[in-house]
mmCIF file with all atom_site columns, C-alpha atoms in Angstrom:
data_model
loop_
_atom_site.group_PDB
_atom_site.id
_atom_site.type_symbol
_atom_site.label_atom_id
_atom_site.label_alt_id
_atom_site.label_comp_id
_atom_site.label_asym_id
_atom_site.label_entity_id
_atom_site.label_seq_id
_atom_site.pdbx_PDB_ins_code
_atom_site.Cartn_x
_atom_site.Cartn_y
_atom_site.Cartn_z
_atom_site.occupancy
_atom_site.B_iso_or_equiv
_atom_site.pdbx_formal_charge
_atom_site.auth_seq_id
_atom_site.auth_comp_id
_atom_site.auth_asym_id
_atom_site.auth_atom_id
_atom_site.pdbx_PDB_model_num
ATOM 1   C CA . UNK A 1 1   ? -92.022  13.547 -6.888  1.00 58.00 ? 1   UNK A CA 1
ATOM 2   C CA . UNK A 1 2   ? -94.732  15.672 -8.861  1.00 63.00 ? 2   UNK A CA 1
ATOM 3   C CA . UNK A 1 3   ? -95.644  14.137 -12.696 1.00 62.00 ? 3   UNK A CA 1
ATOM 4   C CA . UNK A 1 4   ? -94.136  17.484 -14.276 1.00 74.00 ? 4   UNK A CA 1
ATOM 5   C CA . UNK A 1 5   ? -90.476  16.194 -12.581 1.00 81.00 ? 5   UNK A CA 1
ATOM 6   C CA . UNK A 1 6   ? -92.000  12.298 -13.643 1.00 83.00 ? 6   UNK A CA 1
ATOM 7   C CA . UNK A 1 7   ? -91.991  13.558 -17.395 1.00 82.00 ? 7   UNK A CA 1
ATOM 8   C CA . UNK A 1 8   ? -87.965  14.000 -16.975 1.00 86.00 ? 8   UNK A CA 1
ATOM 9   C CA . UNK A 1 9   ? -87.810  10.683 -15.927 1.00 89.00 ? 9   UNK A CA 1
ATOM 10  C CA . UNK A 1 10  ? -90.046  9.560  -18.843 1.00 88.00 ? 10  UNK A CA 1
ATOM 11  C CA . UNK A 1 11  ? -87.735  11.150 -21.549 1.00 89.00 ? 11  UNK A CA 1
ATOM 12  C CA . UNK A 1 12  ? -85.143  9.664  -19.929 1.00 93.00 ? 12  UNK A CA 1
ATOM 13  C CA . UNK A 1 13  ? -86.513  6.275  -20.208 1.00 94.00 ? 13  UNK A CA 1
ATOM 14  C CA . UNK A 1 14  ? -87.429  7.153  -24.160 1.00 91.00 ? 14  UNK A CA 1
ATOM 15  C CA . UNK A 1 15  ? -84.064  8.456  -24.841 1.00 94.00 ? 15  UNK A CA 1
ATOM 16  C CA . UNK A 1 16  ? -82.874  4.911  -24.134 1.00 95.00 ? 16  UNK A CA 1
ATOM 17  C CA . UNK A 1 17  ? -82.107  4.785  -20.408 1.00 96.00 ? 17  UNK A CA 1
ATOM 18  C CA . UNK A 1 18  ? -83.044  1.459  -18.819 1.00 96.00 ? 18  UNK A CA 1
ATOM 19  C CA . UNK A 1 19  ? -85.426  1.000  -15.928 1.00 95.00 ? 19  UNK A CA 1
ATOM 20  C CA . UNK A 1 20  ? -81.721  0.865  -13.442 1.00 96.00 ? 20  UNK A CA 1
ATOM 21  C CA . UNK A 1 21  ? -80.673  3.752  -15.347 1.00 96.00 ? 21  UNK A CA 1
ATOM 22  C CA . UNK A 1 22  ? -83.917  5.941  -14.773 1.00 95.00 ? 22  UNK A CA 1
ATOM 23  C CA . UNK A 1 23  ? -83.468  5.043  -11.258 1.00 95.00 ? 23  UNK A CA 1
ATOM 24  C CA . UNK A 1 24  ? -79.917  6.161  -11.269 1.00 96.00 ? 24  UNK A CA 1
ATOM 25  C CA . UNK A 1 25  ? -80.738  9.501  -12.924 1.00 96.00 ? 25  UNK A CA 1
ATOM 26  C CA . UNK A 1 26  ? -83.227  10.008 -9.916  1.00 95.00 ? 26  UNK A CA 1
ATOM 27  C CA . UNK A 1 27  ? -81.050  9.237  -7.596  1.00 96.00 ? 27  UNK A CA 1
ATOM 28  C CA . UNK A 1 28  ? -78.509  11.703 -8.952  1.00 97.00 ? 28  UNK A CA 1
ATOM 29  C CA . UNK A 1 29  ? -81.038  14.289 -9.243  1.00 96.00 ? 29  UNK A CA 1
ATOM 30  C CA . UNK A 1 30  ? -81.895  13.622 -5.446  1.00 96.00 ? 30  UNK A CA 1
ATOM 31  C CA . UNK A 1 31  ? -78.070  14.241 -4.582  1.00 98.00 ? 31  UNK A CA 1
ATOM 32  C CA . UNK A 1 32  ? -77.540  17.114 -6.640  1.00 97.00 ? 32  UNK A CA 1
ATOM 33  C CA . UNK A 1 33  ? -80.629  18.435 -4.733  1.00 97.00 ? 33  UNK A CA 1
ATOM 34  C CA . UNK A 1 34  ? -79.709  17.421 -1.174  1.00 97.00 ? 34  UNK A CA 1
ATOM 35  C CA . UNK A 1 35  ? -75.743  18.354 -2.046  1.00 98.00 ? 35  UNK A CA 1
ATOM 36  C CA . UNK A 1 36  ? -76.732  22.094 -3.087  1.00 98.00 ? 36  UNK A CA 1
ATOM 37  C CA . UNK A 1 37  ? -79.243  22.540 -0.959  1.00 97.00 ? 37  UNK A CA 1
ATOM 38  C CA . UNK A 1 38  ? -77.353  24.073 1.717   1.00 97.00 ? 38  UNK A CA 1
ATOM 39  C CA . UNK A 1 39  ? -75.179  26.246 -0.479  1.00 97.00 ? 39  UNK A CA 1
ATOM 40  C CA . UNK A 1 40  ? -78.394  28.036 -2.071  1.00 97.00 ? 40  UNK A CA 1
ATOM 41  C CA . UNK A 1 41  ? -79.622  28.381 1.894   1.00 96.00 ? 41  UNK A CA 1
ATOM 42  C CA . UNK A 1 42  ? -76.316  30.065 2.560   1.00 97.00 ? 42  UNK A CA 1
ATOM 43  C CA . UNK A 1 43  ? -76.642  31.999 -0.654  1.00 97.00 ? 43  UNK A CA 1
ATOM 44  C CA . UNK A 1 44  ? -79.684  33.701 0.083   1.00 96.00 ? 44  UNK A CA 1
ATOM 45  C CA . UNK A 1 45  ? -78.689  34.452 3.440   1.00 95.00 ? 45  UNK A CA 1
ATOM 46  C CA . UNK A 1 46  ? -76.104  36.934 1.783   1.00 97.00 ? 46  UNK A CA 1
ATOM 47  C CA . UNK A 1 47  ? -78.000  38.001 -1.493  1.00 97.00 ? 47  UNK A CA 1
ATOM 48  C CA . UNK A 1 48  ? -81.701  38.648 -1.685  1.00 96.00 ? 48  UNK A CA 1
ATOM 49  C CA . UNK A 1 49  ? -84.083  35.515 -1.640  1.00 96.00 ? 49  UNK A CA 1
ATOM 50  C CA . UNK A 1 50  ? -85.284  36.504 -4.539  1.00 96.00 ? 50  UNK A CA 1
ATOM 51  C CA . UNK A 1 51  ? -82.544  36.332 -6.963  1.00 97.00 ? 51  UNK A CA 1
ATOM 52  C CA . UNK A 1 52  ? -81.593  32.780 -5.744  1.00 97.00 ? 52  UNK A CA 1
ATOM 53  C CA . UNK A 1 53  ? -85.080  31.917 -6.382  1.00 97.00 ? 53  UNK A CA 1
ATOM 54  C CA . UNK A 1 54  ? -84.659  33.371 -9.985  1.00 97.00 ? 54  UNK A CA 1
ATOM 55  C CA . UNK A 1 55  ? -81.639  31.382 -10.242 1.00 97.00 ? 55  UNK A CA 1
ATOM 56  C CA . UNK A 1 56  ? -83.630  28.212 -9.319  1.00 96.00 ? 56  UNK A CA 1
ATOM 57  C CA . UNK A 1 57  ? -86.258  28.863 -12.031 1.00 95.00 ? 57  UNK A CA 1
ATOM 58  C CA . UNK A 1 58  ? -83.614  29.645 -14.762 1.00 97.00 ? 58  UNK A CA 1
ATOM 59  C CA . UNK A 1 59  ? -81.632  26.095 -13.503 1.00 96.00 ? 59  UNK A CA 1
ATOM 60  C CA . UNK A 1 60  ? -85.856  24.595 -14.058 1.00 92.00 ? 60  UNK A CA 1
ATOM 61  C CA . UNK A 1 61  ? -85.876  26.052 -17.743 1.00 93.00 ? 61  UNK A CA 1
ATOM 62  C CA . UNK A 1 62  ? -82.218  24.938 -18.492 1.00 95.00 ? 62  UNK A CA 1
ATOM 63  C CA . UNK A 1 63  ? -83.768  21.165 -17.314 1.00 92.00 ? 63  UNK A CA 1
ATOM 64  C CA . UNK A 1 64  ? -86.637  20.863 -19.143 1.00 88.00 ? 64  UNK A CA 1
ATOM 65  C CA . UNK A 1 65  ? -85.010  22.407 -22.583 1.00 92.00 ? 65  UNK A CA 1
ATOM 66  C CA . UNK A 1 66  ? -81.687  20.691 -21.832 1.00 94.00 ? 66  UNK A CA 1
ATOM 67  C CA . UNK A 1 67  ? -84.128  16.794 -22.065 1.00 90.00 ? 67  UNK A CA 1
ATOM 68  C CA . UNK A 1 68  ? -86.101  18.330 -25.090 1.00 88.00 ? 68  UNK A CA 1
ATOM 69  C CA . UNK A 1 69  ? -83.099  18.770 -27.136 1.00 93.00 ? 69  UNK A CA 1
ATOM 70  C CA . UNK A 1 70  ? -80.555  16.342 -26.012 1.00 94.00 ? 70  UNK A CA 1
ATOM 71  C CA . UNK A 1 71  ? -80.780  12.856 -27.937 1.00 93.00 ? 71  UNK A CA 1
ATOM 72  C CA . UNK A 1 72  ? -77.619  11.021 -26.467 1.00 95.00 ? 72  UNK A CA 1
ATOM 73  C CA . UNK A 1 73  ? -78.882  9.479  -23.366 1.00 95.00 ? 73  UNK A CA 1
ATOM 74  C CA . UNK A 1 74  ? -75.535  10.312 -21.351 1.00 95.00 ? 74  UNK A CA 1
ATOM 75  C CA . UNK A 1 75  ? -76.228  14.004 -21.140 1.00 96.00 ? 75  UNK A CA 1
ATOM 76  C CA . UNK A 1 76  ? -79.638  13.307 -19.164 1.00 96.00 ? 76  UNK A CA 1
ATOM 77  C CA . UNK A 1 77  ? -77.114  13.034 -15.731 1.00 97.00 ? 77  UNK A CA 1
ATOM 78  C CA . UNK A 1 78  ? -75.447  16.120 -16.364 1.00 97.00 ? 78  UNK A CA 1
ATOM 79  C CA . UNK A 1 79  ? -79.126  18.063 -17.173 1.00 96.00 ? 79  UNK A CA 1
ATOM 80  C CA . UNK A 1 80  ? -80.516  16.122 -14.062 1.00 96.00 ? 80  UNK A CA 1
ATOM 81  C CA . UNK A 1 81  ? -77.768  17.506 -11.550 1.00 97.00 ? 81  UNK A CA 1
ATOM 82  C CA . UNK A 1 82  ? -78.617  21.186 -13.277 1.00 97.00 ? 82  UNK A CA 1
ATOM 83  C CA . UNK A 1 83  ? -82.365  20.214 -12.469 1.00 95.00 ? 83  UNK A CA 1
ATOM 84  C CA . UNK A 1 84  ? -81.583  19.232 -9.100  1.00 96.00 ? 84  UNK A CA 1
ATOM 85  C CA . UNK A 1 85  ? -80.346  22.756 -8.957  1.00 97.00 ? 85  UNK A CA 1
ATOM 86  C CA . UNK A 1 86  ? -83.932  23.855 -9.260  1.00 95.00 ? 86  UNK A CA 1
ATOM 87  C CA . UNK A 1 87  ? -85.386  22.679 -6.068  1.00 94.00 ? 87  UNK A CA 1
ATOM 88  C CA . UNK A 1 88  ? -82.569  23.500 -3.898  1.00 97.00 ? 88  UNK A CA 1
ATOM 89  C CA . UNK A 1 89  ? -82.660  26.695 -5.002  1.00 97.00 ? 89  UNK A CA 1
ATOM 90  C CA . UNK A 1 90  ? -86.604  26.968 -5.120  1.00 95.00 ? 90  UNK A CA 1
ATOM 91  C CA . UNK A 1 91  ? -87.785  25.031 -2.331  1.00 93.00 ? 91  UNK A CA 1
ATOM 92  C CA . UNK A 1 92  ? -86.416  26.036 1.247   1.00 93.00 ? 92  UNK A CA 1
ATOM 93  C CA . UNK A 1 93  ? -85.090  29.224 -0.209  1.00 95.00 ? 93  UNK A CA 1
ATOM 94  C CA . UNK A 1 94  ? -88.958  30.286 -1.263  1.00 93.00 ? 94  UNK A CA 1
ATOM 95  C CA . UNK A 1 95  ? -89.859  29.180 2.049   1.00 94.00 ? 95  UNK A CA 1
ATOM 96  C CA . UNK A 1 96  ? -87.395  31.773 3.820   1.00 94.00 ? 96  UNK A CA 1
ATOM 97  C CA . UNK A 1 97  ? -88.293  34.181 1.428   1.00 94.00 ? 97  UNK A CA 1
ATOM 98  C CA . UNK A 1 98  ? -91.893  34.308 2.149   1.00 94.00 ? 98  UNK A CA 1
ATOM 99  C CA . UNK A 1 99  ? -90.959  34.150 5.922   1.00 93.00 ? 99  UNK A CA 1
ATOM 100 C CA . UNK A 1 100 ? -89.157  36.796 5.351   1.00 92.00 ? 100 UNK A CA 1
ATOM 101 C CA . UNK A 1 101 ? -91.700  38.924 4.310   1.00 93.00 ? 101 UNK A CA 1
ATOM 102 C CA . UNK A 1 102 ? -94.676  38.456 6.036   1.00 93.00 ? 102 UNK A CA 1
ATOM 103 C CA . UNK A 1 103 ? -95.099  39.658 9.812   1.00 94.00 ? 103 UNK A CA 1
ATOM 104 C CA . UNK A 1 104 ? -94.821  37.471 12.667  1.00 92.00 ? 104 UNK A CA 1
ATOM 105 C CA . UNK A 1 105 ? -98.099  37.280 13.351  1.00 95.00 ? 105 UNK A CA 1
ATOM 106 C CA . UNK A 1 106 ? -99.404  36.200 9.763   1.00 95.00 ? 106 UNK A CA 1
ATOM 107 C CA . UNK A 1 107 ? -96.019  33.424 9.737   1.00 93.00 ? 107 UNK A CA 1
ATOM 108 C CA . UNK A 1 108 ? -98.625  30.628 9.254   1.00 95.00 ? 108 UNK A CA 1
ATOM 109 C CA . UNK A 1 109 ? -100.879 32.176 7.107   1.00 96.00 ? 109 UNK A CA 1
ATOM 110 C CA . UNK A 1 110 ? -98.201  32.983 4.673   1.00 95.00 ? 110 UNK A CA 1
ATOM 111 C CA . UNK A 1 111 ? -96.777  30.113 4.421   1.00 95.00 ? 111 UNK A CA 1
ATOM 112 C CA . UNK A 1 112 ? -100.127 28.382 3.515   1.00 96.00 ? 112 UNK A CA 1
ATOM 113 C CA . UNK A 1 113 ? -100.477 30.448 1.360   1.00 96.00 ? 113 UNK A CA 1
ATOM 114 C CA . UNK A 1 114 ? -97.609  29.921 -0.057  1.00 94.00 ? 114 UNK A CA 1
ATOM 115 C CA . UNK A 1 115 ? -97.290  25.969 -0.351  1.00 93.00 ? 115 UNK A CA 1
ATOM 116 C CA . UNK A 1 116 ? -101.141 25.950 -1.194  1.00 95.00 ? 116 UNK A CA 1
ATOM 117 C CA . UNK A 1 117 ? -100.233 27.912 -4.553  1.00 94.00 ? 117 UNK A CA 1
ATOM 118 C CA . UNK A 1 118 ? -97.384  25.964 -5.025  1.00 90.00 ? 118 UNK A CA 1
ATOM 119 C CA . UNK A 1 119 ? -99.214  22.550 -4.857  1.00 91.00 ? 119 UNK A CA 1
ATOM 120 C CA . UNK A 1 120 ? -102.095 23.679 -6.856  1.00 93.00 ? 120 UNK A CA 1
ATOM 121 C CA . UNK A 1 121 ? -99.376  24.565 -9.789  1.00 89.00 ? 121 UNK A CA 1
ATOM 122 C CA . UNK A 1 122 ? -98.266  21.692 -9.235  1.00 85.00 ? 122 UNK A CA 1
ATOM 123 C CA . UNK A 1 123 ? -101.817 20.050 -9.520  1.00 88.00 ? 123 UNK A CA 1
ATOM 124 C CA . UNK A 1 124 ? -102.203 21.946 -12.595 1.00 89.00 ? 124 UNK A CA 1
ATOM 125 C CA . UNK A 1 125 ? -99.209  21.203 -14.303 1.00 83.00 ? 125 UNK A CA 1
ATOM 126 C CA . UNK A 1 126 ? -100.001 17.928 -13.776 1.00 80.00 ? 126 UNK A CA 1
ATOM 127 C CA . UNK A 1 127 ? -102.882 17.412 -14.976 1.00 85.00 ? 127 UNK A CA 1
ATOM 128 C CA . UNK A 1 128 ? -102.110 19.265 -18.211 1.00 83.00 ? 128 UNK A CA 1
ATOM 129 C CA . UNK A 1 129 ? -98.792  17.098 -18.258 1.00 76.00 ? 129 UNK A CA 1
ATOM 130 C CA . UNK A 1 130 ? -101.052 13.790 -17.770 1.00 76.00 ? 130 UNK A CA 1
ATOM 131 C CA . UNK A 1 131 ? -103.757 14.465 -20.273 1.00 81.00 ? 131 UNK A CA 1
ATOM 132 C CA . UNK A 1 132 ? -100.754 15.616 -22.604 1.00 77.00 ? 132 UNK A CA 1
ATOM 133 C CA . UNK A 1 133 ? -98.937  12.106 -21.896 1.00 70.00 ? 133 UNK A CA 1
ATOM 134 C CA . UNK A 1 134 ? -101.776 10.022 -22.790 1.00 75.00 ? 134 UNK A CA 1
ATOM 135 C CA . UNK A 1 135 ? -103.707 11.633 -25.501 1.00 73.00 ? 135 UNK A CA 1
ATOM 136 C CA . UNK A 1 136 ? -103.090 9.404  -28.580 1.00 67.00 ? 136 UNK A CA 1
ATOM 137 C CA . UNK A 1 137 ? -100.938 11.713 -31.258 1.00 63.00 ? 137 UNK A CA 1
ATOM 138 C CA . UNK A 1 138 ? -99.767  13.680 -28.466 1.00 53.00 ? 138 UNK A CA 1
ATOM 139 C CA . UNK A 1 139 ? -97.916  16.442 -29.543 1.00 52.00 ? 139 UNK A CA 1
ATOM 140 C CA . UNK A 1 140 ? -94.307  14.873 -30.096 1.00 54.00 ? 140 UNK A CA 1
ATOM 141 C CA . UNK A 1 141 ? -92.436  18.061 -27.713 1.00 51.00 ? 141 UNK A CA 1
ATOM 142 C CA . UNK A 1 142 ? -88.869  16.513 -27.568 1.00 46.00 ? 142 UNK A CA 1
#
């Protein structure tokens, strides 16, 4: 887990989710993840890569607005299994996708390249999400 996808769990937790309930929210989100993982795989075998990728960005957005607005704590399962939507359409699928374009010969390269801009967003996004967390008066987002 990255801190941006921590932050979910966080709101959780401050929408009035216990400690076991945070957990359980996780561990939905993991099983939405794992349990739609394959059918976004199959999907962009059939339809470009690219639009299941979109798909998996718009199901990130939907996430992360569906916990800012929400304030009854039984809709965070429901916006988690969306979220978990995100990285099974994101995650393998980019990988394929960038397979898919690059030539054999460059396979490797590409896909550094690849998960080394991914992490470093990730890095980023973290950071900002960190400092954001902890500044005293943060900015009160949800």
């Amino acid at each position: 887990m990255n801190f941006p996808d921590a932050l979910l769990l966080l709101r959780a937790h401050e929408l009035g989710l216990s400690t076991e309930g945070v957990i359980g929210a996780y561990i939905l989100y993991n099983v939405a993840y794992a349990a739609l993982s394959y059918p976004a795989g199959a999907l962009s075998d059939r339809v470009p890569r690219h639009l299941v990728f979109a798909a998996g960005l718009v199901f990130f957005a939907a996430g992360y607005l569906g916990l800012g607005l929400i304030d009854d704590p039984t809709w965070v399962f429901p916006v988690l299994i969306v979220y978990g939507g995100f990285a099974a359409a994101t995650d393998g699928v980019g990988k394929a996708w960038v397979s898919s374009l690059a030539p054999a010969q460059l396979q490797g390269r590409a896909q550094g390249l690849f998960q080394g801009l991914t992490g470093g967003g990730i890095l980023v996004a973290g950071i900002w999400a960190g400092l954001a967390w902890a500044t005293p008066g943060r900015c009160r987002c949800w």
